[in-house]
Amino acid sequence: MKSYRETNSHQASKAWDNHLVSTNRRKKYARVKHFRRYGSLGKGKSFSRAESEKVLDYIELMNPGYRSRRRLSRNHQIVLPEKFCFISNPNGAIKAIVNIVKSYRDDRVKHITLNHSQVSEFSLTSEVLLGLGVNRARLLLRRGRKIKKRVSGYFPLDPDHKQLLMEMGVVKEIEAKTKSGAPFSREKQHLFAKHSINFSSANAYSVDDHSLAAEAFVKHVNECVQDFEKSLSEDAETELLRCVGEVLDNAQRHSSKKKNDYSWFIRGYLNSHSDNKDFELSIFNFGRTIAESFEDLPTGHFSLNLVNDYVELHKNRFTREQLITVAALQQRYSCRNQTSRDTNGQGTILLIEFFQELYKEFHALQGETEEQNNHRMSVVSGATHIYFDGTYKLRDLHEDSDDEQMIIAFNNQNTLKLPPDSSSVRRMKDCFFPGVAISIRFPLKKRSS
């Protein structure tokens, strides 16, 4: 049964309902291409059962000490936290996602309701991870067992959030039915989604999955800025292509914790009809954390020695994982570098710099000063949460020479000799992201004061 009920502004509106009634119905849903509007993802292959189980295993690793605060019942409702945001509150977002996925997989639960009505702050990464987890769990209902499993939910009151749920969130992922239309026209919806679930190496034409995804993403960004009668220059396109390509290459390498264990995801979203016109980017992979990648290096390795020097300076104030993660964000601090002449390790930091510069250029044209920064970014890896709010900026360590090395030390002096600010370098409590998640959001329109 599918139903919809309108309510006043003090109530959440019953919004979507998906009812799976039999094994045959589940098989039918497994064959549906969930991203009809913009084609299939990655290589166009669906997730196999083993690949779905792998994704769910990683999601459940995010909160290893999980225990439901409520006794699970046949009809189980989960209210998402006020800050369901991977940029500002990944700890809360992870706990909610794990709670939902574990509850869905419990045989005692026959009907689960996801209540977004209390959410006031959200992000693309948190909604994509939630949709991915529920979708994989839904497709893994055990064959041969006639289990009725129903999922329904309450939309958030924020129309921008509701639009995101319908376009790229859990509502879209499980093809939920709604009786209410999208808050905004889909004419200027810019959606981007690619993923790879297998190792991809370059062919004879130097083309692989992450190179193709990087090229497609540059096109996506250009389409977004063209809504504002602008376009990327050739130099900007080349720089963005290089940054995204390296980040995805790193994501593929970091995901190889086990043999044939590769997965990365990239999503982009812009709703040009909304008031905020927030451009969002999400890139994440499951597998090794940034710190684990460095810890796997042999003793005496050049890059390991670099990060160890930084760890020794500040180990009394931060955990080893936090300090390795901060060090890895600096240009040339890469586990692939063998000598001081190697220049790997620029992707993440230059991607952040690119969008900072793009943001400044957009808002300089609208008379917005640098003190009015509204862009937010984060890097989450393991139990470490690096938060970018514009307070600390990149600078060239060698400004008086041609030997560029960009650093961001997260302190007022921007020097790695001093410890970072604990408000920017945070530690999650009881949560752990098994891989790396990069989230970026900035408005393309000046916000009203």
mmCIF file of C-alpha atoms in Angstrom, residues 108-405:
data_model
loop_
_atom_site.group_PDB
_atom_site.id
_atom_site.type_symbol
_atom_site.label_atom_id
_atom_site.label_comp_id
_atom_site.label_asym_id
_atom_site.label_seq_id
_atom_site.Cartn_x
_atom_site.Cartn_y
_atom_site.Cartn_z
ATOM 1 C CA ARG A 108 12.312 -8.584 13.323
ATOM 2 C CA VAL A 109 11.726 -5.322 11.466
ATOM 3 C CA LYS A 110 9.008 -5.550 8.805
ATOM 4 C CA HIS A 111 8.353 -1.854 8.309
ATOM 5 C CA ILE A 112 10.980 0.846 8.761
ATOM 6 C CA THR A 113 10.165 4.557 8.602
ATOM 7 C CA LEU A 114 12.891 7.136 7.955
ATOM 8 C CA ASN A 115 11.954 10.514 9.388
ATOM 9 C CA HIS A 116 13.841 13.477 7.896
ATOM 10 C CA SER A 117 11.489 16.069 9.415
ATOM 11 C CA GLN A 118 13.937 17.235 12.104
ATOM 12 C CA VAL A 119 16.929 17.657 9.788
ATOM 13 C CA SER A 120 18.053 21.279 9.441
ATOM 14 C CA GLU A 121 21.582 20.717 8.061
ATOM 15 C CA PHE A 122 22.357 18.109 5.407
ATOM 16 C CA SER A 123 24.953 17.212 2.794
ATOM 17 C CA LEU A 124 25.227 15.270 -0.431
ATOM 18 C CA THR A 125 27.649 12.704 1.054
ATOM 19 C CA SER A 126 25.380 11.766 3.968
ATOM 20 C CA GLU A 127 22.327 11.319 1.729
ATOM 21 C CA VAL A 128 24.268 9.336 -0.885
ATOM 22 C CA LEU A 129 25.707 6.986 1.757
ATOM 23 C CA LEU A 130 22.252 6.481 3.280
ATOM 24 C CA GLY A 131 20.721 5.711 -0.111
ATOM 25 C CA LEU A 132 23.570 3.381 -0.999
ATOM 26 C CA GLY A 133 23.255 1.466 2.271
ATOM 27 C CA VAL A 134 19.471 1.041 2.136
ATOM 28 C CA ASN A 135 19.567 0.050 -1.527
ATOM 29 C CA ARG A 136 22.285 -2.574 -1.021
ATOM 30 C CA ALA A 137 20.479 -3.967 2.046
ATOM 31 C CA ARG A 138 17.204 -4.130 0.112
ATOM 32 C CA LEU A 139 18.782 -6.095 -2.712
ATOM 33 C CA LEU A 140 20.335 -8.547 -0.286
ATOM 34 C CA LEU A 141 17.115 -9.818 1.290
ATOM 35 C CA ARG A 142 17.810 -13.518 1.388
ATOM 36 C CA ARG A 143 16.482 -15.475 -1.559
ATOM 37 C CA GLY A 144 13.943 -18.184 -0.981
ATOM 38 C CA ARG A 145 12.478 -16.455 2.070
ATOM 39 C CA LYS A 146 9.196 -14.651 1.625
ATOM 40 C CA ILE A 147 10.040 -11.690 3.812
ATOM 41 C CA LYS A 148 7.851 -8.631 3.624
ATOM 42 C CA LYS A 149 9.976 -5.570 4.094
ATOM 43 C CA ARG A 150 8.472 -2.118 3.807
ATOM 44 C CA VAL A 151 10.288 1.218 3.754
ATOM 45 C CA SER A 152 8.531 4.546 4.052
ATOM 46 C CA GLY A 153 9.481 7.994 5.201
ATOM 47 C CA TYR A 154 8.773 11.614 6.020
ATOM 48 C CA PHE A 155 10.258 14.292 3.815
ATOM 49 C CA PRO A 156 12.224 17.196 5.358
ATOM 50 C CA LEU A 157 10.505 20.578 5.494
ATOM 51 C CA ASP A 158 13.359 22.247 3.568
ATOM 52 C CA PRO A 159 12.424 22.123 -0.149
ATOM 53 C CA ASP A 160 16.101 22.043 -1.203
ATOM 54 C CA HIS A 161 16.644 18.966 0.949
ATOM 55 C CA LYS A 162 13.489 17.325 -0.359
ATOM 56 C CA GLN A 163 14.661 17.897 -3.934
ATOM 57 C CA LEU A 164 18.021 16.290 -3.143
ATOM 58 C CA LEU A 165 16.316 13.221 -1.645
ATOM 59 C CA MET A 166 14.191 12.792 -4.760
ATOM 60 C CA GLU A 167 17.073 13.354 -7.166
ATOM 61 C CA MET A 168 20.024 11.559 -5.552
ATOM 62 C CA GLY A 169 19.047 10.347 -2.081
ATOM 63 C CA VAL A 170 17.327 7.297 -0.647
ATOM 64 C CA VAL A 171 13.992 8.076 -2.361
ATOM 65 C CA LYS A 172 15.720 7.919 -5.745
ATOM 66 C CA GLU A 173 17.894 4.928 -4.895
ATOM 67 C CA ILE A 174 15.020 2.613 -3.998
ATOM 68 C CA GLU A 175 12.598 4.021 -6.581
ATOM 69 C CA ALA A 176 10.124 5.011 -3.869
ATOM 70 C CA LYS A 177 6.706 6.216 -5.004
ATOM 71 C CA THR A 178 5.531 9.683 -4.059
ATOM 72 C CA LYS A 179 2.245 11.445 -4.639
ATOM 73 C CA SER A 180 3.769 14.885 -4.336
ATOM 74 C CA GLY A 181 5.957 16.273 -7.060
ATOM 75 C CA ALA A 182 9.449 17.683 -6.699
ATOM 76 C CA PRO A 183 9.532 21.192 -5.165
ATOM 77 C CA PHE A 184 11.468 22.596 -8.136
ATOM 78 C CA SER A 185 11.491 22.052 -11.864
ATOM 79 C CA ARG A 186 13.944 19.419 -13.077
ATOM 80 C CA GLU A 187 14.869 21.564 -16.062
ATOM 81 C CA LYS A 188 18.010 22.956 -14.422
ATOM 82 C CA GLN A 189 18.947 20.006 -12.265
ATOM 83 C CA HIS A 190 22.616 19.116 -12.688
ATOM 84 C CA LEU A 191 23.250 15.567 -11.488
ATOM 85 C CA PHE A 192 26.480 13.654 -11.742
ATOM 86 C CA ALA A 193 27.142 10.084 -10.606
ATOM 87 C CA LYS A 194 29.925 7.660 -11.396
ATOM 88 C CA HIS A 195 31.435 4.765 -9.532
ATOM 89 C CA SER A 196 33.836 1.919 -10.071
ATOM 90 C CA ILE A 197 33.664 -1.404 -8.222
ATOM 91 C CA ASN A 198 36.569 -3.111 -9.949
ATOM 92 C CA PHE A 199 40.207 -2.224 -10.492
ATOM 93 C CA SER A 200 40.598 -0.218 -13.701
ATOM 94 C CA SER A 201 43.918 0.155 -15.493
ATOM 95 C CA ALA A 202 44.602 2.276 -18.562
ATOM 96 C CA ASN A 203 44.118 0.671 -21.960
ATOM 97 C CA ALA A 204 46.173 1.282 -25.109
ATOM 98 C CA TYR A 205 44.622 4.753 -25.374
ATOM 99 C CA SER A 206 45.511 5.639 -21.724
ATOM 100 C CA VAL A 207 41.842 5.537 -20.771
ATOM 101 C CA ASP A 208 40.557 4.056 -17.518
ATOM 102 C CA ASP A 209 37.460 4.477 -15.347
ATOM 103 C CA HIS A 210 38.752 7.341 -13.235
ATOM 104 C CA SER A 211 40.058 9.245 -16.283
ATOM 105 C CA LEU A 212 36.662 8.976 -17.983
ATOM 106 C CA ALA A 213 34.901 10.007 -14.776
ATOM 107 C CA ALA A 214 37.221 13.019 -14.370
ATOM 108 C CA GLU A 215 36.508 14.177 -17.937
ATOM 109 C CA ALA A 216 32.768 13.793 -17.404
ATOM 110 C CA PHE A 217 32.950 15.713 -14.131
ATOM 111 C CA VAL A 218 34.708 18.674 -15.780
ATOM 112 C CA LYS A 219 31.842 18.778 -18.271
ATOM 113 C CA HIS A 220 29.373 18.670 -15.356
ATOM 114 C CA VAL A 221 31.042 21.655 -13.637
ATOM 115 C CA ASN A 222 30.993 23.619 -16.883
ATOM 116 C CA GLU A 223 27.276 22.942 -17.298
ATOM 117 C CA CYS A 224 26.692 24.169 -13.750
ATOM 118 C CA VAL A 225 28.514 27.498 -14.137
ATOM 119 C CA GLN A 226 26.915 28.085 -17.550
ATOM 120 C CA ASP A 227 23.600 28.579 -15.727
ATOM 121 C CA PHE A 228 25.235 31.776 -14.454
ATOM 122 C CA GLU A 229 26.484 32.827 -17.904
ATOM 123 C CA LYS A 230 30.057 31.801 -17.171
ATOM 124 C CA SER A 231 32.352 28.993 -18.239
ATOM 125 C CA LEU A 232 35.660 27.473 -17.199
ATOM 126 C CA SER A 233 38.744 28.603 -19.073
ATOM 127 C CA GLU A 234 40.881 26.001 -20.821
ATOM 128 C CA ASP A 235 43.495 26.289 -18.071
ATOM 129 C CA ALA A 236 40.829 25.809 -15.394
ATOM 130 C CA GLU A 237 39.447 22.748 -17.187
ATOM 131 C CA THR A 238 42.935 21.246 -17.412
ATOM 132 C CA GLU A 239 43.637 21.937 -13.739
ATOM 133 C CA LEU A 240 40.301 20.485 -12.604
ATOM 134 C CA LEU A 241 40.792 17.414 -14.795
ATOM 135 C CA ARG A 242 44.223 16.821 -13.261
ATOM 136 C CA CYS A 243 42.978 17.291 -9.680
ATOM 137 C CA VAL A 244 39.915 15.059 -9.965
ATOM 138 C CA GLY A 245 41.867 12.427 -11.905
ATOM 139 C CA GLU A 246 44.512 12.235 -9.175
ATOM 140 C CA VAL A 247 41.921 12.151 -6.377
ATOM 141 C CA LEU A 248 40.088 9.264 -8.052
ATOM 142 C CA ASP A 249 43.371 7.483 -8.708
ATOM 143 C CA ASN A 250 44.195 7.866 -5.011
ATOM 144 C CA ALA A 251 40.708 6.631 -4.114
ATOM 145 C CA GLN A 252 41.259 3.501 -6.191
ATOM 146 C CA ARG A 253 44.655 2.829 -4.611
ATOM 147 C CA HIS A 254 43.427 3.515 -1.055
ATOM 148 C CA SER A 255 40.491 1.153 -1.557
ATOM 149 C CA SER A 256 42.758 -1.837 -2.280
ATOM 150 C CA LYS A 257 42.857 -3.144 1.286
ATOM 151 C CA LYS A 258 42.359 -6.684 0.022
ATOM 152 C CA LYS A 259 42.932 -8.329 -3.340
ATOM 153 C CA ASN A 260 40.294 -7.298 -5.899
ATOM 154 C CA ASP A 261 38.761 -4.991 -3.285
ATOM 155 C CA TYR A 262 38.338 -1.721 -5.181
ATOM 156 C CA SER A 263 35.515 0.810 -5.027
ATOM 157 C CA TRP A 264 35.155 4.547 -5.388
ATOM 158 C CA PHE A 265 32.161 6.850 -5.841
ATOM 159 C CA ILE A 266 31.802 10.419 -7.092
ATOM 160 C CA ARG A 267 28.636 12.507 -7.016
ATOM 161 C CA GLY A 268 27.925 16.079 -8.041
ATOM 162 C CA TYR A 269 24.734 18.078 -7.543
ATOM 163 C CA LEU A 270 23.381 21.544 -8.249
ATOM 164 C CA ASN A 271 19.790 22.772 -8.170
ATOM 165 C CA SER A 272 19.864 26.088 -10.022
ATOM 166 C CA HIS A 273 16.260 26.858 -9.030
ATOM 167 C CA SER A 274 16.891 26.869 -5.280
ATOM 168 C CA ASP A 275 17.568 30.046 -3.314
ATOM 169 C CA ASN A 276 21.013 28.956 -2.152
ATOM 170 C CA LYS A 277 22.158 27.390 -5.423
ATOM 171 C CA ASP A 278 24.653 25.210 -3.556
ATOM 172 C CA PHE A 279 27.109 23.291 -5.691
ATOM 173 C CA GLU A 280 28.040 20.021 -3.961
ATOM 174 C CA LEU A 281 30.716 17.426 -4.651
ATOM 175 C CA SER A 282 31.184 14.101 -2.899
ATOM 176 C CA ILE A 283 34.061 11.677 -3.505
ATOM 177 C CA PHE A 284 34.547 8.641 -1.277
ATOM 178 C CA ASN A 285 36.049 5.191 -1.295
ATOM 179 C CA PHE A 286 35.944 2.203 1.030
ATOM 180 C CA GLY A 287 39.131 0.419 2.054
ATOM 181 C CA ARG A 288 42.231 1.854 3.695
ATOM 182 C CA THR A 289 42.253 5.113 5.592
ATOM 183 C CA ILE A 290 44.862 7.765 4.787
ATOM 184 C CA ALA A 291 46.790 6.859 7.946
ATOM 185 C CA GLU A 292 46.701 3.133 7.147
ATOM 186 C CA SER A 293 48.185 3.782 3.705
ATOM 187 C CA PHE A 294 51.200 5.460 5.320
ATOM 188 C CA GLU A 295 51.484 2.896 8.115
ATOM 189 C CA ASP A 296 51.763 0.154 5.471
ATOM 190 C CA LEU A 297 54.966 1.716 4.102
ATOM 191 C CA PRO A 298 58.227 -0.047 5.017
ATOM 192 C CA THR A 299 60.401 1.332 7.812
ATOM 193 C CA GLY A 300 62.742 4.029 6.509
ATOM 194 C CA HIS A 301 60.521 4.981 3.563
ATOM 195 C CA PHE A 302 60.994 8.642 2.563
ATOM 196 C CA SER A 303 57.308 9.589 2.921
ATOM 197 C CA LEU A 304 56.873 7.727 6.206
ATOM 198 C CA ASN A 305 59.857 9.610 7.624
ATOM 199 C CA LEU A 306 58.246 12.923 6.580
ATOM 200 C CA VAL A 307 54.982 12.249 8.388
ATOM 201 C CA ASN A 308 56.786 10.762 11.396
ATOM 202 C CA ASP A 309 58.701 14.029 11.823
ATOM 203 C CA TYR A 310 55.395 15.923 11.912
ATOM 204 C CA VAL A 311 53.821 13.393 14.299
ATOM 205 C CA GLU A 312 56.733 13.689 16.720
ATOM 206 C CA LEU A 313 56.264 17.462 16.949
ATOM 207 C CA HIS A 314 52.607 17.335 18.020
ATOM 208 C CA LYS A 315 51.934 13.821 19.338
ATOM 209 C CA ASN A 316 51.080 15.116 22.801
ATOM 210 C CA ARG A 317 48.069 17.043 21.515
ATOM 211 C CA PHE A 318 46.637 14.860 18.750
ATOM 212 C CA THR A 319 46.434 11.185 17.877
ATOM 213 C CA ARG A 320 48.870 9.682 15.419
ATOM 214 C CA GLU A 321 46.057 9.123 12.919
ATOM 215 C CA GLN A 322 44.978 12.768 13.056
ATOM 216 C CA LEU A 323 48.511 14.039 12.485
ATOM 217 C CA ILE A 324 49.223 11.637 9.611
ATOM 218 C CA THR A 325 45.977 12.745 7.945
ATOM 219 C CA VAL A 326 46.928 16.425 8.239
ATOM 220 C CA ALA A 327 50.433 15.731 6.918
ATOM 221 C CA ALA A 328 49.037 13.773 3.971
ATOM 222 C CA LEU A 329 47.048 16.832 2.865
ATOM 223 C CA GLN A 330 50.254 18.797 2.265
ATOM 224 C CA GLN A 331 51.628 18.958 -1.245
ATOM 225 C CA ARG A 332 54.386 16.345 -1.840
ATOM 226 C CA TYR A 333 53.411 14.342 1.248
ATOM 227 C CA SER A 334 52.414 11.210 -0.620
ATOM 228 C CA CYS A 335 53.020 7.535 0.130
ATOM 229 C CA ARG A 336 54.044 7.211 -3.536
ATOM 230 C CA ASN A 337 56.989 9.621 -3.227
ATOM 231 C CA GLN A 338 60.413 7.989 -2.926
ATOM 232 C CA THR A 339 62.602 11.126 -2.869
ATOM 233 C CA SER A 340 62.292 14.876 -2.285
ATOM 234 C CA ARG A 341 62.173 15.384 -6.065
ATOM 235 C CA ASP A 342 58.941 13.422 -6.491
ATOM 236 C CA THR A 343 55.802 15.565 -6.786
ATOM 237 C CA ASN A 344 52.957 13.116 -6.135
ATOM 238 C CA GLY A 345 50.402 14.024 -3.488
ATOM 239 C CA GLN A 346 48.801 17.145 -4.938
ATOM 240 C CA GLY A 347 45.315 15.936 -5.872
ATOM 241 C CA THR A 348 43.246 16.549 -2.741
ATOM 242 C CA ILE A 349 44.900 19.783 -1.721
ATOM 243 C CA LEU A 350 44.782 21.256 -5.241
ATOM 244 C CA LEU A 351 41.139 20.190 -5.656
ATOM 245 C CA ILE A 352 40.324 22.119 -2.485
ATOM 246 C CA GLU A 353 42.332 25.100 -3.750
ATOM 247 C CA PHE A 354 40.547 24.985 -7.119
ATOM 248 C CA PHE A 355 37.084 25.253 -5.588
ATOM 249 C CA GLN A 356 38.240 27.921 -3.130
ATOM 250 C CA GLU A 357 39.444 30.027 -6.053
ATOM 251 C CA LEU A 358 36.288 29.325 -8.073
ATOM 252 C CA TYR A 359 34.182 30.365 -5.095
ATOM 253 C CA LYS A 360 36.150 33.608 -4.611
ATOM 254 C CA GLU A 361 35.913 34.475 -8.305
ATOM 255 C CA PHE A 362 32.135 33.943 -8.364
ATOM 256 C CA HIS A 363 31.480 36.062 -5.313
ATOM 257 C CA ALA A 364 33.947 38.809 -6.123
ATOM 258 C CA LEU A 365 31.703 39.536 -9.111
ATOM 259 C CA GLN A 366 28.761 39.863 -6.703
ATOM 260 C CA GLY A 367 30.538 42.190 -4.290
ATOM 261 C CA GLU A 368 30.985 39.602 -1.555
ATOM 262 C CA THR A 369 34.134 40.025 0.505
ATOM 263 C CA GLU A 370 36.448 37.217 1.538
ATOM 264 C CA GLU A 371 35.266 37.586 5.151
ATOM 265 C CA GLN A 372 31.808 36.439 4.035
ATOM 266 C CA ASN A 373 32.953 32.920 3.211
ATOM 267 C CA ASN A 374 30.064 30.474 2.961
ATOM 268 C CA HIS A 375 31.904 27.526 1.457
ATOM 269 C CA ARG A 376 32.394 24.419 3.578
ATOM 270 C CA MET A 377 34.532 21.343 2.947
ATOM 271 C CA SER A 378 35.629 18.286 4.877
ATOM 272 C CA VAL A 379 37.899 15.268 4.649
ATOM 273 C CA VAL A 380 36.893 12.268 6.778
ATOM 274 C CA SER A 381 39.204 9.270 7.111
ATOM 275 C CA GLY A 382 39.231 6.760 9.944
ATOM 276 C CA ALA A 383 38.254 8.590 13.133
ATOM 277 C CA THR A 384 39.687 11.891 11.831
ATOM 278 C CA HIS A 385 37.515 14.762 10.607
ATOM 279 C CA ILE A 386 39.280 17.682 8.876
ATOM 280 C CA TYR A 387 36.946 20.676 8.617
ATOM 281 C CA PHE A 388 37.519 23.570 6.177
ATOM 282 C CA ASP A 389 35.481 26.742 6.717
ATOM 283 C CA GLY A 390 37.786 29.309 5.106
ATOM 284 C CA THR A 391 39.540 30.264 8.363
ATOM 285 C CA TYR A 392 42.829 28.713 7.253
ATOM 286 C CA LYS A 393 44.055 28.900 3.686
ATOM 287 C CA LEU A 394 46.658 27.322 1.461
ATOM 288 C CA ARG A 395 49.957 29.092 0.929
ATOM 289 C CA ASP A 396 53.142 28.388 -0.978
ATOM 290 C CA LEU A 397 55.949 27.309 1.337
ATOM 291 C CA HIS A 398 58.517 28.613 -1.171
ATOM 292 C CA GLU A 399 56.972 31.904 -2.271
ATOM 293 C CA ASP A 400 60.307 33.380 -3.360
ATOM 294 C CA SER A 401 61.247 30.542 -5.699
ATOM 295 C CA ASP A 402 59.812 28.521 -8.566
ATOM 296 C CA ASP A 403 59.720 25.405 -6.379
ATOM 297 C CA GLU A 404 56.011 25.401 -5.453
ATOM 298 C CA GLN A 405 54.836 23.526 -2.372
#
